[in-house]
């Protein structure tokens, strides 16, 4: 049986202020990219810190490729970019990476070859010879990524890896991560940038108030049936039941076209003009519904459709729930 | 562990605190040169113009006074260097986020801790050696100094022993307190120990009732046990000038700022060594369990 890259069972960290996380169980397969989401203060960083051996769990257990978390064997397999990243400001960027290489027991000749490659890869280049105290936040984050990658880790833990980067930097980091994923590196991504999770991760879990609220495959969320919106004129209520009966779909009157930035349907419009909303599987189904609407003498003004994004999934999951960020 | 030690040395050499310490040391040594000259006179004592035993003793007494004075301030310098180099070793680096990137590496925490401790201690001891030699050389230029190598070695070890004592306490404190909190705590603790030592030195000459004197001595004894730095310095002066052999020959208390009244025993030195080891182990234990 193949050993999971990360296997956590009931991992719990209790703090006197009630924070931390409770009974978190996840399993991440080798080569998988796993997104860990949650509002501020949900306990995400606490969980990651337990996995990399910075925090001792109160209860529960976890393994990294079969080795107990915090053990030297487990630590030798991981790379970690912390959320709060600061590096020895009296060292140069190159020296910081070399320090990490030496701690990973890397041969000097291997390090000599790998360090310039990494500096290039993360976009630091020749500035690797500058002292870290002259680096911007974004540069330090890039340096952190280079340190995390120095030992070519089997599992890469990233806690908000692009929080300080500009859009170009974010894209570059995303490309690096995509290449690592292709190479078979397991990635554990803790991020608020849902777009990154959406583009990179295979599975995800949503943590709120220290417990896992939802988890699942990213593709399942993104490939849910698309929501279609039809702006129709000459509408009368009895036509809705006719359409539902005829099409076998769940069609309902909507207040808008589904785009949160769009104007809501208002009484200033002709009351016979409405937005109809239906979840459809494909464009053929949408065409068929168009035909039905026109067949009944209604006027079709506009058709739009929108896939559910991770942001909506996230918002719908935590909406109405209390979370620690709002209490902080 | 060697990696962490060399990182520590690099840190100490590149940080401005070290540069400032070196500048202040040079300033102190220049000042000390003039003070030594004023006390001992500018004539060299290397010559053969010694006419009498009284003159020899006087020159030795001058040398003893200058050295005691020099080491009195030297002890301050190495104590503060030890405090300010190590007070933020754990909490400061954890607050900044430096440790969070380093400790997930395959290095046992105790090795990291010991590497840091050794880095600070070896560096502090090297600095103490330079200061020790500089003070001896300046004094030699103006007065007589002890020349027995074994005694000098023993004295240096006692002089430098303040470094591991203070660094062990400072690093342990850093496992519990914030960087600023620990800096304040260490300064106050060292100050209290120094004050206890001073009271101990002068208490014998104060017109106190035996009960009051006993209470005072109990208090100062307790302070010496909590932070044995000042006691070790007194022991160092006593060893350097072989107080046991000189008693009766020299006006000891005048030359040694009252040190002779309160010379710690050899048991105290053994206590200080054990104390350092226990505090070091406690620090390691604390660090092993600390959440970062």
Coordinates of C-alpha atoms in Angstrom, one line a residue:
Chain A
X1 CA 0.0 0.0 0.0
X2 CA 1.3 3.4 -0.9
X3 CA 2.2 5.7 2.0
X4 CA 0.4 9.1 1.9
X5 CA 2.6 12.1 1.7
X6 CA 0.8 13.7 4.6
X7 CA -1.5 11.8 6.9
X8 CA -3.0 13.7 9.9
X9 CA -5.4 12.0 12.4
X10 CA -7.2 14.1 14.9
X11 CA -4.4 16.7 15.1
X12 CA -5.3 19.2 17.8
X13 CA -3.6 22.2 19.3
X14 CA -5.2 23.8 22.3
X15 CA -4.3 27.3 23.4
X16 CA -5.5 29.0 26.5
X17 CA -7.2 31.7 24.4
X18 CA -9.3 29.1 22.7
X19 CA -7.5 29.3 19.4
X20 CA -5.6 26.6 17.6
X21 CA -7.3 23.8 15.8
X22 CA -9.3 20.7 16.8
X23 CA -9.4 17.2 15.5
X24 CA -8.1 17.9 12.0
X25 CA -7.7 14.8 9.9
X26 CA -6.5 14.9 6.3
X27 CA -4.7 12.7 3.9
X28 CA -2.7 14.1 1.0
X29 CA -1.4 11.8 -1.6
X30 CA 2.1 11.8 -3.2
X31 CA 2.4 14.4 -6.0
X32 CA -0.9 16.0 -5.0
X33 CA -1.4 19.8 -4.6
X34 CA -3.6 20.4 -1.6
X35 CA -5.1 23.8 -0.8
X36 CA -5.8 24.7 2.8
X37 CA -8.3 27.6 3.1
X38 CA -10.0 29.5 5.8
X39 CA -10.7 32.9 7.2
X40 CA -8.1 34.8 9.3
X41 CA -7.4 33.1 12.6
X42 CA -9.0 29.8 11.5
X43 CA -6.0 27.8 12.6
X44 CA -4.4 27.2 9.3
X45 CA -0.9 28.3 10.2
X46 CA -1.1 26.4 13.5
X47 CA -1.9 23.3 11.6
X48 CA 1.0 23.8 9.1
X49 CA 3.4 24.6 11.9
X50 CA 2.5 21.3 13.6
X51 CA 3.2 19.4 10.4
X52 CA 6.6 21.0 9.9
X53 CA 7.6 20.5 13.6
X54 CA 7.4 24.0 14.9
X55 CA 4.5 23.4 17.2
X56 CA 3.9 20.4 19.4
X57 CA 0.4 19.0 19.0
X58 CA -1.8 18.7 22.1
X59 CA -3.4 15.5 20.7
X60 CA -3.5 13.5 17.6
X61 CA -0.8 12.4 15.3
X62 CA 0.5 12.9 11.8
X63 CA 3.1 11.5 9.5
X64 CA 5.1 12.8 6.6
X65 CA 5.7 10.0 4.1
X66 CA 5.3 7.6 6.9
X67 CA 7.7 9.4 9.4
X68 CA 6.4 11.0 12.5
X69 CA 6.0 14.8 12.2
X70 CA 8.9 16.7 13.9
X71 CA 11.3 13.8 13.4
X72 CA 14.6 14.4 11.6
X73 CA 13.5 11.9 8.8
X74 CA 10.3 13.9 8.3
X75 CA 12.1 17.2 8.3
X76 CA 14.6 16.0 5.7
X77 CA 11.8 15.5 3.3
X78 CA 10.2 18.9 3.5
X79 CA 10.6 22.5 2.4
X80 CA 8.7 25.2 4.2
X81 CA 8.0 28.8 3.5
X82 CA 6.6 30.4 6.6
X83 CA 3.9 33.0 6.7
X84 CA 6.0 35.3 8.8
X85 CA 9.2 35.2 6.8
X86 CA 12.3 37.0 7.9
X87 CA 15.8 35.9 7.2
X88 CA 19.2 36.7 8.9
X89 CA 19.5 40.3 7.7
X90 CA 23.3 40.3 8.3
X91 CA 23.7 37.6 5.7
X92 CA 23.5 37.9 1.9
X93 CA 20.7 36.1 0.1
X94 CA 23.2 33.6 -1.2
X95 CA 24.5 32.9 2.3
X96 CA 21.0 32.4 3.7
X97 CA 20.3 29.7 1.1
X98 CA 23.8 28.2 1.7
X99 CA 22.9 28.0 5.4
X100 CA 19.8 26.1 4.6
X101 CA 21.7 23.8 2.2
X102 CA 24.3 23.1 5.0
X103 CA 21.5 22.3 7.5
X104 CA 20.1 19.9 4.9
X105 CA 23.6 18.3 4.8
X106 CA 24.0 19.1 1.2
X107 CA 27.5 18.6 -0.4
X108 CA 29.3 21.9 -1.0
X109 CA 29.8 21.2 -4.7
X110 CA 26.0 20.4 -5.1
X111 CA 25.2 23.6 -3.2
X112 CA 27.6 25.7 -5.3
X113 CA 25.7 24.5 -8.4
X114 CA 22.2 24.7 -7.0
X115 CA 22.3 28.1 -5.3
X116 CA 22.8 30.2 -8.4
X117 CA 20.1 28.2 -10.2
X118 CA 17.6 28.8 -7.4
X119 CA 18.4 32.5 -7.2
X120 CA 17.7 32.7 -10.9
X121 CA 14.6 30.6 -10.6
X122 CA 12.9 32.8 -7.9
X123 CA 13.9 36.0 -9.6
X124 CA 16.6 37.3 -7.2
X125 CA 19.5 36.7 -9.6
X126 CA 22.6 38.8 -8.9
X127 CA 21.0 40.5 -5.9
X128 CA 21.7 37.3 -4.1
X129 CA 25.0 39.0 -3.2
X130 CA 23.3 41.8 -1.3
X131 CA 22.6 41.6 2.4
X132 CA 19.1 40.6 3.2
X133 CA 18.5 43.9 5.1
X134 CA 18.4 45.6 1.7
X135 CA 15.7 43.3 0.4
X136 CA 12.1 44.4 0.0
X137 CA 9.3 42.2 1.4
X138 CA 8.7 40.6 -2.0
X139 CA 12.4 39.8 -2.4
X140 CA 12.5 38.2 1.0
X141 CA 9.5 36.1 0.1
X142 CA 11.3 35.0 -3.1
X143 CA 14.3 34.2 -0.9
X144 CA 12.1 32.2 1.4
X145 CA 10.9 30.1 -1.6
X146 CA 14.5 29.5 -2.7
X147 CA 15.4 28.3 0.8
X148 CA 12.3 26.0 0.9
X149 CA 13.4 24.5 -2.4
X150 CA 17.1 24.1 -1.7
X151 CA 16.9 20.4 -0.7
X152 CA 14.5 19.6 -3.6
X153 CA 11.8 18.6 -1.1
X154 CA 9.4 15.8 -1.6
X155 CA 6.7 17.9 0.1
X156 CA 6.6 21.6 0.0
X157 CA 4.6 23.5 2.6
X158 CA 3.8 27.1 1.6
X159 CA 2.1 29.4 4.0
X160 CA 0.8 32.4 2.0
X161 CA 3.6 32.1 -0.6
X162 CA 2.8 35.2 -2.6
X163 CA 1.3 37.6 0.0
X164 CA 4.0 40.2 -0.6
X165 CA 4.4 39.8 -4.3
X166 CA 3.2 42.0 -7.2
X167 CA 1.0 40.4 -9.9
X168 CA 4.1 39.5 -12.0
X169 CA 5.8 37.9 -9.0
X170 CA 2.6 36.0 -8.2
X171 CA 2.5 34.6 -11.7
X172 CA 6.2 33.6 -11.6
X173 CA 5.7 31.8 -8.3
X174 CA 2.6 30.1 -9.7
X175 CA 4.7 28.9 -12.7
X176 CA 7.4 27.6 -10.3
X177 CA 4.8 25.7 -8.3
X178 CA 3.1 24.3 -11.5
X179 CA 6.5 23.0 -12.6
X180 CA 7.1 21.4 -9.3
X181 CA 3.8 19.8 -9.4
X182 CA 4.5 18.4 -12.8
X183 CA 7.7 17.0 -11.4
X184 CA 5.8 15.1 -8.7
X185 CA 6.4 17.3 -5.7
X186 CA 3.6 17.3 -3.2
X187 CA 2.4 20.8 -2.4
X188 CA 0.5 21.9 0.6
X189 CA -0.7 25.4 -0.1
X190 CA -2.1 27.6 2.7
X191 CA -3.4 30.7 1.0
X192 CA -5.9 33.4 0.9
X193 CA -5.4 33.8 -2.8
X194 CA -8.2 31.5 -4.0
X195 CA -7.2 32.0 -7.6
X196 CA -3.9 30.3 -6.8
X197 CA -5.6 27.4 -5.1
X198 CA -8.1 27.1 -8.0
X199 CA -5.3 27.0 -10.6
X200 CA -2.9 24.8 -8.8
X201 CA -4.6 22.5 -6.3
X202 CA -6.2 19.1 -6.8
X203 CA -8.0 19.0 -3.5
X204 CA -8.7 21.4 -0.7
X205 CA -10.1 21.7 2.8
X206 CA -11.8 24.7 4.4
X207 CA -11.0 25.4 8.0
X208 CA -13.1 27.6 10.2
X209 CA -12.8 28.2 13.9
X210 CA -10.2 25.4 14.1
X211 CA -12.3 22.6 12.5
X212 CA -12.6 21.4 9.0
X213 CA -15.8 22.7 7.6
X214 CA -15.7 21.3 4.0
X215 CA -13.2 19.4 1.9
X216 CA -13.3 18.1 -1.6
X217 CA -11.8 18.1 -5.1
X218 CA -11.3 21.5 -6.6
X219 CA -12.5 20.1 -10.0
X220 CA -15.8 19.1 -8.4
X221 CA -16.4 22.6 -7.2
X222 CA -15.4 24.2 -10.5
X223 CA -17.2 21.7 -12.7
X224 CA -20.5 22.0 -11.0
X225 CA -23.3 22.8 -13.4
X226 CA -23.0 26.3 -14.8
X227 CA -25.6 28.8 -13.8
X228 CA -27.3 30.4 -16.8
X229 CA -29.3 33.6 -16.7
X230 CA -31.9 34.7 -19.3
X231 CA -33.4 38.2 -19.4
X232 CA -36.9 37.8 -20.9
X233 CA -39.7 40.1 -21.7
X234 CA -43.4 39.4 -21.9
X235 CA -43.1 37.1 -18.9
X236 CA -46.1 36.0 -16.9
X237 CA -45.9 33.8 -13.8
X238 CA -47.8 30.8 -15.2
X239 CA -45.1 30.5 -17.9
X240 CA -42.6 29.6 -15.3
X241 CA -44.4 26.4 -14.3
X242 CA -44.9 25.6 -17.9
X243 CA -41.2 26.0 -18.6
X244 CA -40.3 23.8 -15.6
X245 CA -42.7 21.1 -16.6
X246 CA -41.7 21.1 -20.2
X247 CA -38.0 21.3 -19.7
X248 CA -37.7 19.2 -16.5
X249 CA -35.3 21.7 -15.2
X250 CA -35.4 23.8 -12.0
X251 CA -35.9 27.3 -13.4
X252 CA -36.5 30.2 -11.1
X253 CA -36.8 33.9 -11.2
X254 CA -33.6 35.6 -10.3
X255 CA -33.0 39.2 -9.0
X256 CA -29.9 39.7 -11.2
X257 CA -27.8 38.1 -13.9
X258 CA -25.7 36.3 -11.4
X259 CA -22.8 38.8 -11.6
X260 CA -22.4 40.4 -8.2
X261 CA -21.5 43.7 -9.9
X262 CA -24.6 43.8 -12.1
X263 CA -27.6 46.0 -11.3
X264 CA -30.3 44.1 -9.5
X265 CA -33.7 43.6 -11.2
X266 CA -35.8 46.5 -10.0
X267 CA -39.3 47.8 -10.2
X268 CA -38.2 50.6 -12.4
X269 CA -38.1 48.0 -15.2
X270 CA -41.2 46.8 -16.9
X271 CA -42.7 44.2 -14.5
X272 CA -43.0 41.8 -17.4
X273 CA -39.2 41.7 -17.8
X274 CA -37.4 39.2 -15.5
X275 CA -34.2 37.3 -15.1
X276 CA -34.7 33.6 -15.2
X277 CA -32.0 31.4 -13.7
X278 CA -31.3 27.7 -14.4
X279 CA -28.4 25.3 -13.9
X280 CA -27.6 23.7 -17.2
X281 CA -25.1 21.1 -18.2
X282 CA -24.1 22.5 -21.6
X283 CA -24.8 25.0 -24.4
X284 CA -27.2 22.7 -26.2
X285 CA -29.4 22.7 -23.2
X286 CA -29.3 26.5 -23.2
X287 CA -30.2 26.7 -26.8
X288 CA -33.1 24.4 -26.3
X289 CA -34.4 26.5 -23.4
X290 CA -34.0 29.6 -25.6
X291 CA -36.2 28.0 -28.2
X292 CA -38.9 27.2 -25.5
X293 CA -38.9 30.7 -24.2
X294 CA -39.3 32.2 -27.7
X295 CA -41.9 29.5 -28.6
X296 CA -44.1 30.9 -25.8
X297 CA -44.0 34.4 -27.2
X298 CA -41.6 35.8 -24.7
X299 CA -38.7 38.1 -25.9
X300 CA -35.2 37.1 -25.1
X301 CA -33.1 40.1 -24.4
X302 CA -29.9 38.7 -22.9
X303 CA -28.3 35.4 -22.0
X304 CA -25.3 35.0 -19.7
X305 CA -23.7 32.2 -17.8
X306 CA -21.2 31.9 -15.0
X307 CA -19.2 29.0 -13.5
X308 CA -19.0 28.8 -9.7
X309 CA -15.6 30.0 -8.6
X310 CA -13.8 29.0 -5.5
X311 CA -14.5 32.4 -4.0
X312 CA -18.2 31.7 -4.1
X313 CA -17.7 28.3 -2.6
X314 CA -15.6 29.8 0.1
X315 CA -18.1 32.6 0.8
X316 CA -21.1 30.3 0.8
X317 CA -19.3 28.0 3.3
X318 CA -18.3 30.6 5.9
X319 CA -21.2 33.0 5.3
X320 CA -23.3 33.3 8.5
X321 CA -20.8 31.4 10.6
X322 CA -18.8 33.1 13.2
X323 CA -15.0 33.1 12.7
X324 CA -12.1 34.2 14.7
X325 CA -11.0 36.9 12.3
X326 CA -14.1 39.0 13.2
X327 CA -13.5 38.5 16.9
X328 CA -9.9 39.5 16.7
Chain B
X1 CA 26.2 22.4 15.4
X2 CA 29.3 23.8 13.7
X3 CA 27.0 25.5 11.2
X4 CA 25.1 27.2 13.9
X5 CA 28.3 28.2 15.7
X6 CA 29.8 29.8 12.6
X7 CA 26.4 31.5 11.9
X8 CA 26.5 33.0 15.4
X9 CA 30.1 34.3 14.9
X10 CA 29.1 35.8 11.6
X11 CA 26.1 37.5 13.2
X12 CA 28.2 38.9 16.1
X13 CA 30.9 40.2 13.8
X14 CA 28.5 41.8 11.3
X15 CA 26.1 43.4 13.8
X16 CA 26.8 46.9 14.9
X17 CA 26.6 45.9 18.6
X18 CA 30.0 44.2 18.2
X19 CA 31.5 47.2 16.4
X20 CA 30.2 49.5 19.1
X21 CA 31.7 47.2 21.8
X22 CA 35.1 47.2 20.1
X23 CA 35.0 51.0 19.8
X24 CA 34.1 51.4 23.4
X25 CA 36.7 48.9 24.4
X26 CA 39.4 50.9 22.6
X27 CA 38.1 54.1 24.3
X28 CA 38.2 52.2 27.7
X29 CA 41.7 50.9 27.1
X30 CA 43.0 54.4 26.2
X31 CA 41.4 55.8 29.3
X32 CA 42.8 52.9 31.3
X33 CA 46.3 53.6 29.9
X34 CA 46.2 57.2 31.4
X35 CA 44.7 56.1 34.7
X36 CA 47.4 53.4 35.0
X37 CA 50.0 55.9 34.2
X38 CA 48.7 58.3 36.8
X39 CA 48.6 55.6 39.5
X40 CA 51.8 53.7 38.7
X41 CA 53.9 56.5 37.2
X42 CA 55.5 56.3 33.8
X43 CA 58.7 54.5 34.7
X44 CA 59.1 51.0 33.4
X45 CA 59.4 48.4 36.1
X46 CA 61.4 46.1 33.8
X47 CA 64.7 47.6 34.9
X48 CA 67.0 46.5 37.8
X49 CA 66.8 49.7 39.8
X50 CA 64.9 48.1 42.6
X51 CA 66.6 49.2 45.8
X52 CA 64.5 47.8 48.5
X53 CA 61.8 45.3 49.4
X54 CA 59.5 48.2 50.3
X55 CA 59.8 49.7 46.9
X56 CA 59.1 46.3 45.3
X57 CA 56.0 45.8 47.4
X58 CA 54.8 49.3 46.6
X59 CA 55.2 48.7 42.9
X60 CA 53.4 45.4 43.3
X61 CA 50.6 47.1 45.3
X62 CA 50.3 49.8 42.6
X63 CA 50.1 47.0 40.0
X64 CA 47.4 45.3 42.0
X65 CA 45.4 48.4 42.3
X66 CA 45.6 49.2 38.6
X67 CA 44.7 45.6 37.7
X68 CA 41.8 45.4 40.1
X69 CA 40.5 48.6 38.7
X70 CA 40.9 47.4 35.1
X71 CA 39.3 44.1 35.7
X72 CA 36.5 45.8 37.7
X73 CA 35.5 47.6 34.5
X74 CA 36.5 44.7 32.2
X75 CA 34.0 42.5 34.0
X76 CA 31.3 45.0 33.2
X77 CA 32.2 45.0 29.5
X78 CA 32.2 41.3 29.1
X79 CA 29.0 40.9 31.1
X80 CA 27.1 43.4 29.0
X81 CA 28.5 42.0 25.8
X82 CA 27.3 38.5 26.9
X83 CA 23.8 39.9 27.8
X84 CA 23.4 42.0 24.6
X85 CA 24.6 39.3 22.3
X86 CA 22.3 36.6 23.6
X87 CA 19.2 38.2 25.2
X88 CA 17.1 37.8 22.0
X89 CA 18.5 34.4 20.9
X90 CA 15.2 32.6 21.1
X91 CA 12.3 35.0 21.6
X92 CA 13.7 37.8 19.4
X93 CA 14.3 35.4 16.5
X94 CA 11.0 33.7 17.0
X95 CA 9.2 37.1 17.1
X96 CA 11.0 38.1 13.9
X97 CA 10.3 34.8 12.1
X98 CA 13.9 33.8 11.6
X99 CA 13.6 30.6 13.6
X100 CA 10.4 29.5 11.8
X101 CA 12.4 29.1 8.6
X102 CA 15.4 27.4 10.2
X103 CA 13.9 24.9 12.6
X104 CA 12.0 22.8 10.2
X105 CA 15.4 21.8 8.8
X106 CA 16.7 18.3 9.9
X107 CA 18.6 19.6 12.9
X108 CA 17.7 18.6 16.5
X109 CA 16.7 21.6 18.6
X110 CA 19.2 20.8 21.3
X111 CA 22.0 21.0 18.7
X112 CA 20.7 24.4 17.5
X113 CA 20.6 25.6 21.1
X114 CA 24.0 24.2 22.0
X115 CA 25.5 25.6 18.8
X116 CA 24.2 29.1 19.6
X117 CA 25.4 28.8 23.2
X118 CA 28.9 27.6 22.2
X119 CA 29.0 30.4 19.5
X120 CA 28.3 33.1 22.0
X121 CA 30.5 31.6 24.7
X122 CA 33.5 31.0 22.5
X123 CA 33.2 34.5 21.0
X124 CA 32.7 36.1 24.5
X125 CA 35.7 34.1 25.9
X126 CA 37.9 35.2 22.9
X127 CA 36.9 38.8 23.6
X128 CA 37.6 38.3 27.3
X129 CA 41.0 37.0 26.5
X130 CA 41.9 40.0 24.4
X131 CA 40.7 42.3 27.1
X132 CA 42.5 40.3 29.8
X133 CA 45.8 40.5 27.8
X134 CA 45.3 44.2 27.0
X135 CA 44.7 45.1 30.7
X136 CA 47.8 43.1 31.8
X137 CA 50.0 44.7 29.1
X138 CA 48.9 48.2 30.0
X139 CA 49.4 47.6 33.7
X140 CA 52.8 46.1 33.0
X141 CA 53.8 49.3 31.3
X142 CA 53.2 51.2 34.5
X143 CA 53.5 48.8 37.3
X144 CA 54.3 45.2 38.3
X145 CA 52.0 42.3 37.4
X146 CA 51.9 38.7 38.4
X147 CA 54.0 36.5 36.0
X148 CA 53.2 33.0 37.0
X149 CA 51.6 31.5 33.9
X150 CA 49.5 29.0 35.9
X151 CA 48.1 31.8 38.0
X152 CA 47.4 33.9 35.0
X153 CA 45.6 31.0 33.3
X154 CA 43.5 30.3 36.4
X155 CA 42.6 34.0 36.7
X156 CA 41.7 34.2 33.0
X157 CA 39.4 31.2 33.3
X158 CA 37.7 32.8 36.3
X159 CA 37.5 36.1 34.4
X160 CA 36.0 34.5 31.3
X161 CA 33.7 32.2 33.4
X162 CA 31.2 35.1 33.6
X163 CA 30.5 34.6 29.9
X164 CA 28.9 31.1 30.1
X165 CA 27.1 31.9 33.3
X166 CA 25.4 35.0 31.9
X167 CA 24.8 33.5 28.5
X168 CA 23.2 30.4 30.0
X169 CA 20.8 32.6 32.1
X170 CA 20.1 34.9 29.2
X171 CA 19.3 32.1 26.8
X172 CA 17.0 30.4 29.4
X173 CA 15.3 33.8 30.0
X174 CA 14.9 34.2 26.2
X175 CA 12.8 31.0 26.2
X176 CA 10.3 32.5 28.5
X177 CA 10.4 36.3 28.0
X178 CA 10.1 38.6 25.0
X179 CA 13.4 40.0 23.6
X180 CA 13.0 43.4 25.3
X181 CA 11.7 41.8 28.5
X182 CA 14.6 39.5 28.7
X183 CA 17.1 42.3 28.0
X184 CA 15.6 44.3 30.9
X185 CA 15.5 41.2 33.1
X186 CA 19.1 40.3 32.5
X187 CA 20.4 43.9 33.0
X188 CA 18.4 44.1 36.3
X189 CA 19.6 40.7 37.4
X190 CA 23.3 41.4 36.7
X191 CA 22.9 44.8 38.4
X192 CA 21.4 43.2 41.4
X193 CA 24.2 40.7 41.6
X194 CA 26.8 43.4 41.3
X195 CA 25.0 45.5 44.0
X196 CA 24.9 42.4 46.2
X197 CA 28.7 42.0 45.7
X198 CA 29.4 45.6 46.5
X199 CA 27.3 45.4 49.7
X200 CA 29.2 42.3 50.6
X201 CA 32.5 44.1 50.1
X202 CA 31.7 47.1 52.2
X203 CA 29.4 45.5 54.8
X204 CA 32.4 44.5 57.0
X205 CA 33.5 48.1 57.4
X206 CA 30.0 49.3 58.2
X207 CA 29.1 50.0 61.9
X208 CA 26.2 47.5 62.0
X209 CA 24.8 45.3 64.7
X210 CA 25.7 41.6 64.3
X211 CA 22.0 40.7 63.5
X212 CA 21.8 43.3 60.8
X213 CA 25.1 42.3 59.4
X214 CA 24.0 38.7 59.3
X215 CA 20.8 39.6 57.4
X216 CA 22.8 41.6 55.0
X217 CA 25.2 38.8 54.4
X218 CA 22.3 36.3 53.9
X219 CA 20.8 38.6 51.3
X220 CA 24.1 39.1 49.4
X221 CA 24.8 35.4 49.7
X222 CA 21.5 34.7 48.1
X223 CA 22.2 37.2 45.3
X224 CA 25.5 35.5 44.6
X225 CA 23.8 32.2 44.3
X226 CA 21.2 33.5 41.9
X227 CA 23.8 35.1 39.7
X228 CA 27.4 34.1 40.6
X229 CA 29.0 36.5 38.2
X230 CA 30.3 39.0 40.8
X231 CA 31.5 36.3 43.1
X232 CA 33.6 34.8 40.3
X233 CA 35.2 38.1 39.6
X234 CA 36.2 38.5 43.2
X235 CA 37.6 35.0 43.2
X236 CA 39.5 35.9 40.1
X237 CA 41.2 38.9 41.7
X238 CA 42.0 36.7 44.8
X239 CA 43.6 34.1 42.6
X240 CA 45.5 36.6 40.5
X241 CA 47.2 38.1 43.5
X242 CA 47.4 35.0 45.6
X243 CA 45.7 36.6 48.6
X244 CA 46.4 33.7 50.8
X245 CA 50.1 34.1 50.4
X246 CA 50.1 37.9 50.5
X247 CA 48.2 38.4 53.6
X248 CA 50.2 40.4 56.1
X249 CA 52.6 41.7 53.4
X250 CA 50.3 44.1 51.6
X251 CA 47.6 46.5 52.6
X252 CA 45.2 44.2 50.8
X253 CA 41.9 45.9 51.3
X254 CA 43.2 49.3 50.2
X255 CA 44.6 47.9 47.0
X256 CA 41.7 45.6 46.1
X257 CA 38.5 47.7 46.8
X258 CA 37.6 45.6 49.7
X259 CA 37.6 42.4 47.7
X260 CA 39.7 40.6 50.2
X261 CA 36.9 40.8 52.8
X262 CA 34.7 38.6 50.7
X263 CA 36.6 36.0 48.8
X264 CA 34.4 33.2 47.6
X265 CA 35.6 29.6 48.3
X266 CA 36.5 26.9 45.9
X267 CA 33.1 25.3 46.6
X268 CA 31.5 28.5 45.2
X269 CA 33.4 28.0 41.9
X270 CA 32.2 24.4 41.8
X271 CA 28.7 25.7 42.5
X272 CA 29.0 28.2 39.6
X273 CA 30.1 25.5 37.2
X274 CA 27.2 23.2 38.2
X275 CA 24.8 26.2 38.1
X276 CA 25.8 27.0 34.6
X277 CA 25.4 23.4 33.4
X278 CA 21.9 23.1 35.1
X279 CA 20.8 26.4 33.6
X280 CA 22.1 25.4 30.2
X281 CA 20.2 22.1 30.4
X282 CA 17.0 23.8 31.5
X283 CA 17.3 26.2 28.6
X284 CA 17.6 23.2 26.2
X285 CA 14.6 21.5 27.7
X286 CA 12.6 24.7 27.5
X287 CA 13.6 25.1 23.8
X288 CA 12.7 21.5 23.0
X289 CA 9.1 22.1 24.1
X290 CA 8.7 25.7 22.9
X291 CA 6.0 26.3 20.3
X292 CA 7.2 28.7 17.6

